[in-house]
XYZ file of C-alpha atoms in Angstrom:
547
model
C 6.457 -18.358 -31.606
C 4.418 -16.530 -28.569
C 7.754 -15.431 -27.072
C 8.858 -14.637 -30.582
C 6.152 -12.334 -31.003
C 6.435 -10.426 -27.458
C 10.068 -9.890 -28.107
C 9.245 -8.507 -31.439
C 6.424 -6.182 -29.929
C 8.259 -4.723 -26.836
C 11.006 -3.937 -29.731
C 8.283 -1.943 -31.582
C 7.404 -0.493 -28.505
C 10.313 0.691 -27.856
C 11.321 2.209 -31.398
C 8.119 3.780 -31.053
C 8.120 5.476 -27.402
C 12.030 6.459 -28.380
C 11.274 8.166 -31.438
C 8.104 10.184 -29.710
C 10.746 10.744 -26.695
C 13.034 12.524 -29.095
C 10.580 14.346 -31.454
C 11.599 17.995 -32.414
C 9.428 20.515 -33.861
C 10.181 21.510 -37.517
C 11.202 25.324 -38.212
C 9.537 26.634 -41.094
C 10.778 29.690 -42.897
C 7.586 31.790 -44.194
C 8.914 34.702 -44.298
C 7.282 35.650 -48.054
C 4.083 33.580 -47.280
C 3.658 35.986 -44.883
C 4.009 39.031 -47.037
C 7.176 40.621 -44.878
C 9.043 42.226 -47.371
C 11.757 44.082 -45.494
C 15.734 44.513 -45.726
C 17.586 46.092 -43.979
C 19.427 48.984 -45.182
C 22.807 50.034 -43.378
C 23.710 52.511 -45.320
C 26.770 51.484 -46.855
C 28.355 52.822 -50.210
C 32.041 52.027 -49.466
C 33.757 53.824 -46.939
C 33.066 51.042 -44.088
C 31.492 53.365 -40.972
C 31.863 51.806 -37.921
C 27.769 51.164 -37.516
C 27.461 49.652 -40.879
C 28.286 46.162 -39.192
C 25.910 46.304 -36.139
C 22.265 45.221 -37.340
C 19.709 46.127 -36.053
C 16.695 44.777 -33.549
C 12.436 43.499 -33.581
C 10.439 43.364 -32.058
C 6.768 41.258 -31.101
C 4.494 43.557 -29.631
C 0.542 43.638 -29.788
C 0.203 47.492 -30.956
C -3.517 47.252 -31.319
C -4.421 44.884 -28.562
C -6.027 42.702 -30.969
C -4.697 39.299 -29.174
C -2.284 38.916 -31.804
C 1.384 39.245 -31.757
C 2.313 42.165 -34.523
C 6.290 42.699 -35.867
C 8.219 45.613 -35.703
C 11.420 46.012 -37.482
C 14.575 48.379 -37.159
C 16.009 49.892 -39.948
C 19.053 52.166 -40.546
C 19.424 54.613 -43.635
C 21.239 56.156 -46.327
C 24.195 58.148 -45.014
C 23.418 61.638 -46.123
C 24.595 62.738 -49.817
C 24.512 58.948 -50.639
C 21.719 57.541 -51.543
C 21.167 53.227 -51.991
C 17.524 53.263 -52.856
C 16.821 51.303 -50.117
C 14.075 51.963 -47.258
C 14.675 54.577 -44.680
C 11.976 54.118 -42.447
C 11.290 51.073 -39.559
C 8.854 48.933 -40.682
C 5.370 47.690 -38.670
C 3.654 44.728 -39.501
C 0.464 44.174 -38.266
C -0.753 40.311 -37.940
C -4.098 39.498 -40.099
C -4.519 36.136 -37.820
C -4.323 34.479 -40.861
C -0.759 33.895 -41.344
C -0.361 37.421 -43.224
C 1.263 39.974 -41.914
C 0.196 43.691 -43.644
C 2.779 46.778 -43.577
C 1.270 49.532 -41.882
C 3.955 51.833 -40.784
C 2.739 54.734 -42.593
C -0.844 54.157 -41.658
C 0.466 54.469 -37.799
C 2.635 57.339 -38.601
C 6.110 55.664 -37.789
C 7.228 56.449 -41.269
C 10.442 58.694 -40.313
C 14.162 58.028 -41.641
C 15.944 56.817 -38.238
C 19.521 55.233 -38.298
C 17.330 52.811 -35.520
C 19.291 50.271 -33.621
C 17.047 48.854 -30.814
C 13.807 48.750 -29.369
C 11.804 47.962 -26.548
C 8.079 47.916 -26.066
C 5.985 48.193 -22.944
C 3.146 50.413 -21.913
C 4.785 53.022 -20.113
C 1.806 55.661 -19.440
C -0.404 52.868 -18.116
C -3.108 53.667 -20.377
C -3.474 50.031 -21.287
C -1.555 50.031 -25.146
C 2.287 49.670 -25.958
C 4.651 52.237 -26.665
C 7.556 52.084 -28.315
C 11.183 53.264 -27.327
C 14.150 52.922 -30.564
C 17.490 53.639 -29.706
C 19.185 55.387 -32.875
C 22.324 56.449 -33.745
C 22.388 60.276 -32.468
C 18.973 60.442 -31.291
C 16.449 58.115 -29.591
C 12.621 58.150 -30.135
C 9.805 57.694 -27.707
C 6.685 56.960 -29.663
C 3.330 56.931 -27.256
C 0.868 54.531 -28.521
C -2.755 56.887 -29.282
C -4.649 53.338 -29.029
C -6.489 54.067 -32.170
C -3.641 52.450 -34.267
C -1.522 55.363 -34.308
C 1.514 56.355 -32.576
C 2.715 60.078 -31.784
C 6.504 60.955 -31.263
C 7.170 62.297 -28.005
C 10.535 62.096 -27.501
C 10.943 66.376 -26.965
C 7.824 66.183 -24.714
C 8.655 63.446 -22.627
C 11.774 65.259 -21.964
C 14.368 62.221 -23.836
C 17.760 62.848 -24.739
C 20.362 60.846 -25.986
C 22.757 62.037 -28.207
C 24.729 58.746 -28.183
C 25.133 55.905 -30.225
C 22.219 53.914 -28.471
C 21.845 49.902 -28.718
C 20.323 48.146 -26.566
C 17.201 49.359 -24.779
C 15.008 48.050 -21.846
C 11.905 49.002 -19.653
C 11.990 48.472 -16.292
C 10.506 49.486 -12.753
C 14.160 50.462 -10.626
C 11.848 52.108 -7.995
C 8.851 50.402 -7.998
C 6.927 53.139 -8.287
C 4.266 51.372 -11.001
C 5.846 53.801 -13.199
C 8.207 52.419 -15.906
C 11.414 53.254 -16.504
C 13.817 52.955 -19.382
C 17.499 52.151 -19.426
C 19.322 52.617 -22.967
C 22.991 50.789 -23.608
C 24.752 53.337 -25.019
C 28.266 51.854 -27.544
C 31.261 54.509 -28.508
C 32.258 57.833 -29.457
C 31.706 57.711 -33.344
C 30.610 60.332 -35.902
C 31.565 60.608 -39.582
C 33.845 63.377 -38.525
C 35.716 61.584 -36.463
C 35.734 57.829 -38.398
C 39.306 56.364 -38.440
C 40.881 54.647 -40.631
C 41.593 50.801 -39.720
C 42.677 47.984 -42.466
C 43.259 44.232 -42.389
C 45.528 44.378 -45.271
C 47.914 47.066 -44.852
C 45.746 48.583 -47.807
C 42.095 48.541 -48.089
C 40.008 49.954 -45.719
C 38.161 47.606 -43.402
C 35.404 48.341 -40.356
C 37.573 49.491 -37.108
C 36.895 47.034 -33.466
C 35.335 49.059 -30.751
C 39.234 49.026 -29.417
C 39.799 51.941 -31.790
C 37.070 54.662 -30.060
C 36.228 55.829 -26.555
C 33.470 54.198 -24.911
C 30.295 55.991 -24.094
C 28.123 55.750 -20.854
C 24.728 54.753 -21.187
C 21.468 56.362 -19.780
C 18.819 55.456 -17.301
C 15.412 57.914 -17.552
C 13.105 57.826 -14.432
C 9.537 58.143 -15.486
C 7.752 61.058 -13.735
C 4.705 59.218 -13.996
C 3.046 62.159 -15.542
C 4.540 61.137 -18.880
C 7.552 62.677 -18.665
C 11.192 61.324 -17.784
C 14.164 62.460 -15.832
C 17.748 61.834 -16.741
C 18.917 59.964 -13.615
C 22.131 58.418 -15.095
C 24.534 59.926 -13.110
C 22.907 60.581 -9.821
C 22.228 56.495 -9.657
C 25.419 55.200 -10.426
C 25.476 53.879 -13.924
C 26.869 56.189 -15.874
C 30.346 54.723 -16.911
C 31.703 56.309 -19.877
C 34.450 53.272 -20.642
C 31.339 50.653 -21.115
C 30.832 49.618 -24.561
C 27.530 48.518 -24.593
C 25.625 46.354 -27.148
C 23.459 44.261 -24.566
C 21.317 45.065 -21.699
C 18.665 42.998 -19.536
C 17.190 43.134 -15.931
C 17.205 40.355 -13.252
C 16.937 40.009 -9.677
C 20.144 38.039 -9.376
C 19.983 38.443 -5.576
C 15.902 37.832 -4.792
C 15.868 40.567 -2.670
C 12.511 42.210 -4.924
C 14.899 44.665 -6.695
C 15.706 44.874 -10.517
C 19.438 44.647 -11.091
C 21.181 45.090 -14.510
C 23.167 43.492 -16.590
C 25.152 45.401 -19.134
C 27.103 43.120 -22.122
C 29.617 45.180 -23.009
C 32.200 44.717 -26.056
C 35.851 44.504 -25.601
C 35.168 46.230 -21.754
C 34.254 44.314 -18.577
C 30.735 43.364 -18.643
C 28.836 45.009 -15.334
C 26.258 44.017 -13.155
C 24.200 46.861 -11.503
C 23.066 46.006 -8.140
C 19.620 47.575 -6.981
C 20.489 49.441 -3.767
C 16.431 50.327 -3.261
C 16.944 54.017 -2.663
C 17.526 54.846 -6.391
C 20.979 54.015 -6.706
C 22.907 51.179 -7.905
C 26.361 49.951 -7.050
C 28.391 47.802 -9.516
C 29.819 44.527 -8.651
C 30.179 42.687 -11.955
C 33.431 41.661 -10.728
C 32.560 40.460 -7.641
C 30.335 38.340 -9.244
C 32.285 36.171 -11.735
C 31.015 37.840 -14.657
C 33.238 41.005 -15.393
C 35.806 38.775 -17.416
C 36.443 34.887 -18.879
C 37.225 32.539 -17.131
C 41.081 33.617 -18.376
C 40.481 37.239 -17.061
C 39.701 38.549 -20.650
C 36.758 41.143 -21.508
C 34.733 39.459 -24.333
C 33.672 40.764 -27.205
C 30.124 40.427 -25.846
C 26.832 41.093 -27.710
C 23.211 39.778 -26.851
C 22.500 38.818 -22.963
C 19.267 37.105 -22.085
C 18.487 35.975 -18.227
C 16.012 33.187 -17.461
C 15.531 30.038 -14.470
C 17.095 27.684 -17.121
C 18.312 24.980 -14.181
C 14.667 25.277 -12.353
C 17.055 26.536 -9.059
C 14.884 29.608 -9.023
C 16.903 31.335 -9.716
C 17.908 33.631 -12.997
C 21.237 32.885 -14.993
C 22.400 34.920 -18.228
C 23.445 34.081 -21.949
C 25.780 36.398 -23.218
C 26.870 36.242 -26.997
C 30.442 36.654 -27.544
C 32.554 37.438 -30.753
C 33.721 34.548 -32.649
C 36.838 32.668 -31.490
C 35.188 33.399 -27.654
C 32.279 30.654 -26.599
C 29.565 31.259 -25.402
C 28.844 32.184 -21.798
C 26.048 30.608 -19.473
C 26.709 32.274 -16.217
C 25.098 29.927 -14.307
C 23.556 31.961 -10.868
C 24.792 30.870 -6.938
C 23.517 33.033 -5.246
C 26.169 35.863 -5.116
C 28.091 34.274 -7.815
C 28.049 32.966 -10.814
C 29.891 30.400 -12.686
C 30.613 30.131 -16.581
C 29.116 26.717 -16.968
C 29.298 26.721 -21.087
C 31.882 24.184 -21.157
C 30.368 21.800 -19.221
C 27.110 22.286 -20.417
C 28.382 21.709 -24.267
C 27.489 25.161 -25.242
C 31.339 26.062 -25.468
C 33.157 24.379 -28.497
C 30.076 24.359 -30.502
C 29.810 28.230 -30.446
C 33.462 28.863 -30.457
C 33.915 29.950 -34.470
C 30.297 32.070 -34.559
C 29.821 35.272 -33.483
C 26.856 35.942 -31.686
C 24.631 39.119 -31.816
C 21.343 37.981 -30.110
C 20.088 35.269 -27.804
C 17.262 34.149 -26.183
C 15.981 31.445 -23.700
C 12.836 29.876 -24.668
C 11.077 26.558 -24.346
C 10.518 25.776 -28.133
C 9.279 22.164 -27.466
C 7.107 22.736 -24.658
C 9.265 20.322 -22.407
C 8.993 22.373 -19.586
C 13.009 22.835 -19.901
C 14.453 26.419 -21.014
C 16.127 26.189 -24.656
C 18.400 28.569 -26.193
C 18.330 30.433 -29.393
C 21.322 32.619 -31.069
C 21.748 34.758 -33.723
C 25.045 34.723 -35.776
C 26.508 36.399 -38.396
C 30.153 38.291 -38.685
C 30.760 41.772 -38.807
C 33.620 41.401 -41.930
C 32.318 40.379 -45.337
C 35.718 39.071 -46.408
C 36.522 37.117 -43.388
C 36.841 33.818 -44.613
C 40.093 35.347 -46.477
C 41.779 35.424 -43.387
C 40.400 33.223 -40.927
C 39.736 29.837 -42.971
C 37.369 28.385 -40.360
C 35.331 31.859 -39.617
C 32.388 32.396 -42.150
C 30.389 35.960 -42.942
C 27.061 34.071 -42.917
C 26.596 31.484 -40.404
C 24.205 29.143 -39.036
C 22.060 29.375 -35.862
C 22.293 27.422 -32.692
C 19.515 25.934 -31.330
C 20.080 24.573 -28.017
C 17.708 21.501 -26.579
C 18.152 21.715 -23.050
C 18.512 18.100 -22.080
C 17.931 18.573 -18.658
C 20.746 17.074 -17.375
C 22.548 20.318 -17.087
C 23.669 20.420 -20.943
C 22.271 21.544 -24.049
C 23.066 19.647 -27.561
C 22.699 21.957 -30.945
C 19.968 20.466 -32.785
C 19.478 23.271 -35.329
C 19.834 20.206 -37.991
C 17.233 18.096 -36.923
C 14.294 20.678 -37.003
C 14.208 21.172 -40.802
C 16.529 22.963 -43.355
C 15.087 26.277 -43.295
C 16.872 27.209 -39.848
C 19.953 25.561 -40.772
C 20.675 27.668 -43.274
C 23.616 30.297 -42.924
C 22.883 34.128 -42.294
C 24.296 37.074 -41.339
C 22.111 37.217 -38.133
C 21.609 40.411 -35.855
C 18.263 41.212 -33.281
C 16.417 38.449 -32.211
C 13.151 37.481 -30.806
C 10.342 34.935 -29.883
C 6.968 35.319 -29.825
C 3.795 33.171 -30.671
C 2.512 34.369 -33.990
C -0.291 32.408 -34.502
C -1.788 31.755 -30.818
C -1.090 27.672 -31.081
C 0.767 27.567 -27.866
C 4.523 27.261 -29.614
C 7.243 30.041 -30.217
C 8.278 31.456 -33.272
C 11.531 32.763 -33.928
C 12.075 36.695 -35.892
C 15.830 37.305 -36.842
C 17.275 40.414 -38.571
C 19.723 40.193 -40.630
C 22.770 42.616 -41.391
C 21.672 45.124 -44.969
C 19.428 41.775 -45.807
C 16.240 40.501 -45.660
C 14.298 39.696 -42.170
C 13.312 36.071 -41.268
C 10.526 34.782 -39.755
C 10.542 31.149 -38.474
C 7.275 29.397 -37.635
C 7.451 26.250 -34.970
C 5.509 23.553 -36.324
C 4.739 20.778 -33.654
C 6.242 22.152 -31.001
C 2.493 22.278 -29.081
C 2.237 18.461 -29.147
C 3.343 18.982 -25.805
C 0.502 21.301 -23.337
C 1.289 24.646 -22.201
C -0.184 27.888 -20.757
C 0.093 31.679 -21.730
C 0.000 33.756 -19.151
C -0.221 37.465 -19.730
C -0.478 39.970 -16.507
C -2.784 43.077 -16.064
C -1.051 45.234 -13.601
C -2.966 47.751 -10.938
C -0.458 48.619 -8.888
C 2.668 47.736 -10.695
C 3.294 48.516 -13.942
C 0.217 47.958 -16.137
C 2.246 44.998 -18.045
C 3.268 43.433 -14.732
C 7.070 43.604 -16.422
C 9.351 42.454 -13.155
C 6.478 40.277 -11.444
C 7.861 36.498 -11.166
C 5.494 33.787 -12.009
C 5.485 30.277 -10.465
C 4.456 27.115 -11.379
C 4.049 23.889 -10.485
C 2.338 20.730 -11.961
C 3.831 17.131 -12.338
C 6.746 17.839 -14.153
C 8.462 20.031 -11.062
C 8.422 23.953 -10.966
C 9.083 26.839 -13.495
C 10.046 29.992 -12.709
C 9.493 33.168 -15.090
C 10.389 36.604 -14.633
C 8.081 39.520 -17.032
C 10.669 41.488 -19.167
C 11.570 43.830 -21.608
C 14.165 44.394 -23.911
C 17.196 41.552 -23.662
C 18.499 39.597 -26.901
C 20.492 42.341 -29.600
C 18.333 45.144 -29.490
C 15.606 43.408 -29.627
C 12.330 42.065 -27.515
C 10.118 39.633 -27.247
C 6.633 38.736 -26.560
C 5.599 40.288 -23.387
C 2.771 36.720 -22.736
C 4.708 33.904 -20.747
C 4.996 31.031 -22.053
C 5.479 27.561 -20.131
C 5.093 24.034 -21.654
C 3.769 21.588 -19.456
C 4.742 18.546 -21.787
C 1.656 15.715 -21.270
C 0.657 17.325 -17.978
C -2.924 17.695 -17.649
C -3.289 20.192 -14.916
C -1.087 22.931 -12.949
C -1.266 22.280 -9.701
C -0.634 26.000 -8.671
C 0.374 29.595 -10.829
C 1.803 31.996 -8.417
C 2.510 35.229 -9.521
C 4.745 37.846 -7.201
C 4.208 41.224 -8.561
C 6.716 44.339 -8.072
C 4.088 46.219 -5.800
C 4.635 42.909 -3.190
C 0.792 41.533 -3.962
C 0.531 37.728 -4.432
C -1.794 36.029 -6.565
C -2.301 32.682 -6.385
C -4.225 30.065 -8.749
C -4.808 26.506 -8.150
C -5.776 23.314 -10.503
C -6.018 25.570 -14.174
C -5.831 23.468 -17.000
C -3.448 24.167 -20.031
C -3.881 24.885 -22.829
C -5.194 28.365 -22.705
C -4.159 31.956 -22.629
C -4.779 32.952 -18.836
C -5.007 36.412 -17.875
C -4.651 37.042 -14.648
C -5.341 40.923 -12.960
C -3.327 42.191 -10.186
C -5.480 42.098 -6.649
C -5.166 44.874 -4.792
C-alpha cells in the first residue's frame, strides 16, 4: 500500500508540474470594455481603388508621459464626392489606468481627414515627449508633440515632402548624430486618374496586384537637428523607384554599430540597406539570402519585424508574405541568412493566410521570443475562387519552443484570438503596467481589436525604458543585454516594424521563475556602456545614458 501510494503521488506530481510546464496565458478581447470605438473607414463605394485593400497601422505610444501606454489609430477617408458616413479623422486614445481608454483626438488637435497608412512614434526634437510621423496616401504628416497634450502639424516647417503613396514608416539614427531620422516605405504609382481596370471574372471589376503599376522609391529625411529635415534619399543610396514597399525595419545585421534596413517589398525583391557610416548605404539584399524564396521568387511580402529570437545575438527578420507563400524567418549568420520557416514549423501552417503585420514578442514571459501575425485577405470574394483561402482569417500565435521551432497555439489561449479577421497593422505593448504584452490589431474598413494577456506575468520580467543624453533621447538603436539563470537576451530599441505600425518603445524581457538578473548591459548608439548588476524583476527600470 506504501509503494501504492508513492506511485500514485509522483503521478500527481507529475500531471501537476506538466500542466504548470505548459500553461499559456489567456487572450482576452476588451475591446468595448475599454470604450475603443473605432472602424476603420477605407473609403470604398464600389469602384475597388487599389488602396481600399491595404489597412492601415497603431500605434502604443505614451503621448503625455503619464507611465501609461496610450493607442493611436490610422484611419483612411471618404474618397472625395462620395461620402460613407464613416470617420475621417485618426483616432487617439488616451489610457485612464483603469482599463478605459478615452478618445481625445480632437482635444490634441489631430482631428484632420488623412487617407493615413502608417505611423511611427519617437521623440525626434529631444525635448523629452513623442511625436508622431503618418505616412498617407499623397501627403505625409509630421505632428511635434507641444507636451501639454497637444500636438502641432509641422510637416511644411520641418521641411517634409512626400507626395507618394507612403506605408511603412520608421525612426532611426543612420548617422548617429543623436538626431533622429525618419525613413518612409513608399508602394506604387496610383491616383484615381490613373486606376486601371483589373477583373477576376472576365466581368466585374476586382482590386488590381501591385504587378499592374510602377513601383515608387521610398524616402529617407536626415534630421537637421534644429527641427528641420533634409531629403537625403537619393544622395544615400536608397532611392529605388522599382521597390514596392509595404514593410520597413532597422537592424544591425552585421554588428558593426550601424543601422541597416530592411525593406519588405511586394511582388519586387526585398532589399537590405547596408550602413556604409559615411551617410550612404549600399544594397546587398541579394547577397544576403533574402532578395527572393528559396525558389528565386519575389514574395508578395508585407510586415517585417527583426529581433534575437535564437539568443545567437544576433537579429533575424519575420517577413509576412501573401497567401499561398509561407512565412519567412530569415534566420541571421552572420553575412547570411537562411529561410528557416520550414524547419522551424512556421511554413505549412502559414501557407493559406496572408499576412499584413508581425511582431516578435515574449507573450509568456519564458524568456524565448514568440511571434504574432496579422491576417486577413485583400479580396472579399475570395473563397469563390480559391476554396481553401478565406477573406477573414485567424491569427498565428507562435510559442517559441526553444528548440529552434515554434508551434501555433492561437487555440489554446482562449476563443477571443482565435477568431477570424480581416487583420492589417499590428502592435504590442503593455496596457496595464502588469509586466505582460497586449496585442492591438486593425482591421481592414472594420472595427479595431484590442487583446489583453491575462497570466502571462506568472512568469518575472523587467521593463526597461532608456533616457538618452547623447543618443537619441529614446535610446532607439541602443542594444540591451541580459543575463540571469535562464542564459542571455538580447534586445535592440526600435521604431516602426510590423504593417505600418509600432510598438511600445519600453523593453520587455521575461525572466520566467528567475529571481535576479545577474547583469543589464545596455550599448547605446553614441558608443557609452552602461552596465547594471544583481536588479531584481519585476519592475520598470529606467536607466539614463552616462556620459
Amino acid at each position: 500500500m506504501k509503494k501504492l501510494t508513492i506511485i500514485v503521488l509522483l503521478f500527481c506530481f507529475h500531471i501537476i508540474t506538466s500542466v504548470a510546464a505548459d500553461f499559456l496565458p489567456l487572450f482576452t478581447e476588451i475591446t468595448q470594455k475599454a470604450r475603443i470605438n473605432f472602424v476603420h473607414n477605407n473609403g470604398a463605394f464600389g469602384k475597388k481603388y487599389l488602396p481600399e485593400t491595404m489597412g492601415s497601422g497603431c500605434a502604443f505610444l505614451d503621448y503625455n508621459a503619464d507611465g501609461w501606454q496610450d493607442i493611436l489609430l490610422v484611419n483612411g477617408k471618404d474618397w472625395e464626392g462620395h461620402s460613407t458616413k464613416k470617420r475621417q479623422t485618426l483616432a487617439l486614445y488616451q489610457n485612464s489606468g483603469e482599463g478605459t481608454f478615452t478618445d481625445v483626438t480632437e482635444a490634441a488637435g489631430l482631428d484632420i481627414p488623412l487617407y493615413g497608412m502608417g505611423v511611427a512614434v519617437a521623440d525626434y526634437d529631444n525635448d523629452g515627449d513623442e511625436d508622431i510621423y503618418l505616412s498617407c496616401l499623397n501627403a505625409d504628416r509630421l505632428f511635434r508633440n507641444n507636451g501639454d497634450g497637444t500636438f502641432t502639424d509641422t510637416t511644411k516647417a520641418a521641411g517634409i515632402d512626400n507626395p507618394g503613396f507612403g506605408t511603412s514608416c520608421v525612426w532611426f539614427d543612420y548617422n548617429l548624430d543623436g538626431h533622429l531620422d525618419i525613413y518612409v516605405a513608399n508602394y506604387v504609382e496610383w491616383s484615381i486618374e490613373t486606376d486601371i481596370f483589373c477583373t477576376l471574372d472576365g466581368k466585374n471589376k476586382s482590386y488590381c496586384t501591385p504587378e499592374s503599376y510602377t513601383g515608387q522609391a521610398s524616402k529617407l529625411f536626415r534630421n537637421r537637428g534644429d527641427g528641420t529635415f533634409i531629403d537625403v534619399s537619393r544622395i544615400s543610396g536608397i532611392s529605388d523607384a522599382s521597390s514596392k514597399s509595404l514593410g520597413v525595419c532597422i537592424l544591425d545585421y552585421n554588428q558593426d554599430g550601424l543601422p541597416d534596413i530592411f525593406e519588405a517589398n511586394d511582388t519586387q525583391p526585398n532589399k537590405l540597406y547596408q550602413n556604409n557610416g559615411d551617410g550612404t548605404f549600399i544594397e546587398v539584399g541579394m547577397l544576403a539570402g533574402m532578395a527572393y524564396n528559396e525558389s528565386g521568387v519575389a514574395t508578395g511580402a508585407m510586415g517585417v519585424d527583426a529581433a534575437d529570437y535564437d539568443h545567437s545575438g544576433k537579429e533575424s527578420l519575420i517577413i509576412g508574405n501573401f497567401s499561398n507563400e509561407m512565412l519567412n524567418l530569415y534566420r541571421n549568420e552572420d553575412d547570411f541568412f537562411i529561410d528557416d520557416a520550414p524547419i522551424a514549423q512556421l511554413g505549412n501552417t502559414s501557407l493559406l493566410t496572408l499576412t499584413f503585420g508581425c511582431f516578435f514578442f515574449d507573450f509568456d514571459l519564458d524568456g524565448n521570443l514568440d511571434i504574432f501575425t496579422a491576417n486577413g485577405h485583400v479580396e472579399t470574394d475570395i473563397n469563390t475562387i480559391q476554396s481553401e483561402v478565406t477573406y477573414a482569417q485567424q491569427p498565428h500565435l507562435f510559442h517559441n519552443t526553444s528548440d529552434g521551432k515554434f508551434a501555433d497555439v492561437v487555440e489554446k489561449v482562449g476563443p477571443d484570438l482565435a477568431t477570424p479577421i480581416v487583420g492589417r497593422g499590428t502592435a504590442c505593448g503593455d496596457i496595464d503596467n502588469d509586466g505582460d504584452l497586449d496585442i492591438l490589431v486593425t482591421t481592414s474598413n472594420g472595427q479595431a481589436h484590442l487583446y489583453r494577456n491575462d497570466g502571462g506575468n506568472r512568469n518575472r520580467w523587467i521593463k526597461i525604458k532608456l533616457l538618452g543624453r547623447l543618443s537619441n533621447r529614446n535610446g532607439i538603436g541602443a542594444r540591451i543585454r541580459i543575463t540571469s539563470a535562464i542564459g542571455t537576451q538580447t534586445r535592440t530599441v526600435k521604431s516602426g516594424s510590423s504593417y505600418c505600425s509600432q510598438s511600445e518603445l519600453t523593453a520587455i524581457f521575461g525572466l520566467k521563475k528567475d529571481e535576479i538578473i545577474k547583469t543589464i548591459e545596455v550599448f547605446w548608439p553614441s558608443g557609452k556602456v552602461n552596465k547594471l548588476e544583481d536588479v531584481k524583476p519585476n519592475q520598470l527600470l529606467i536607466i539614463t545614458e552616462k556620459m
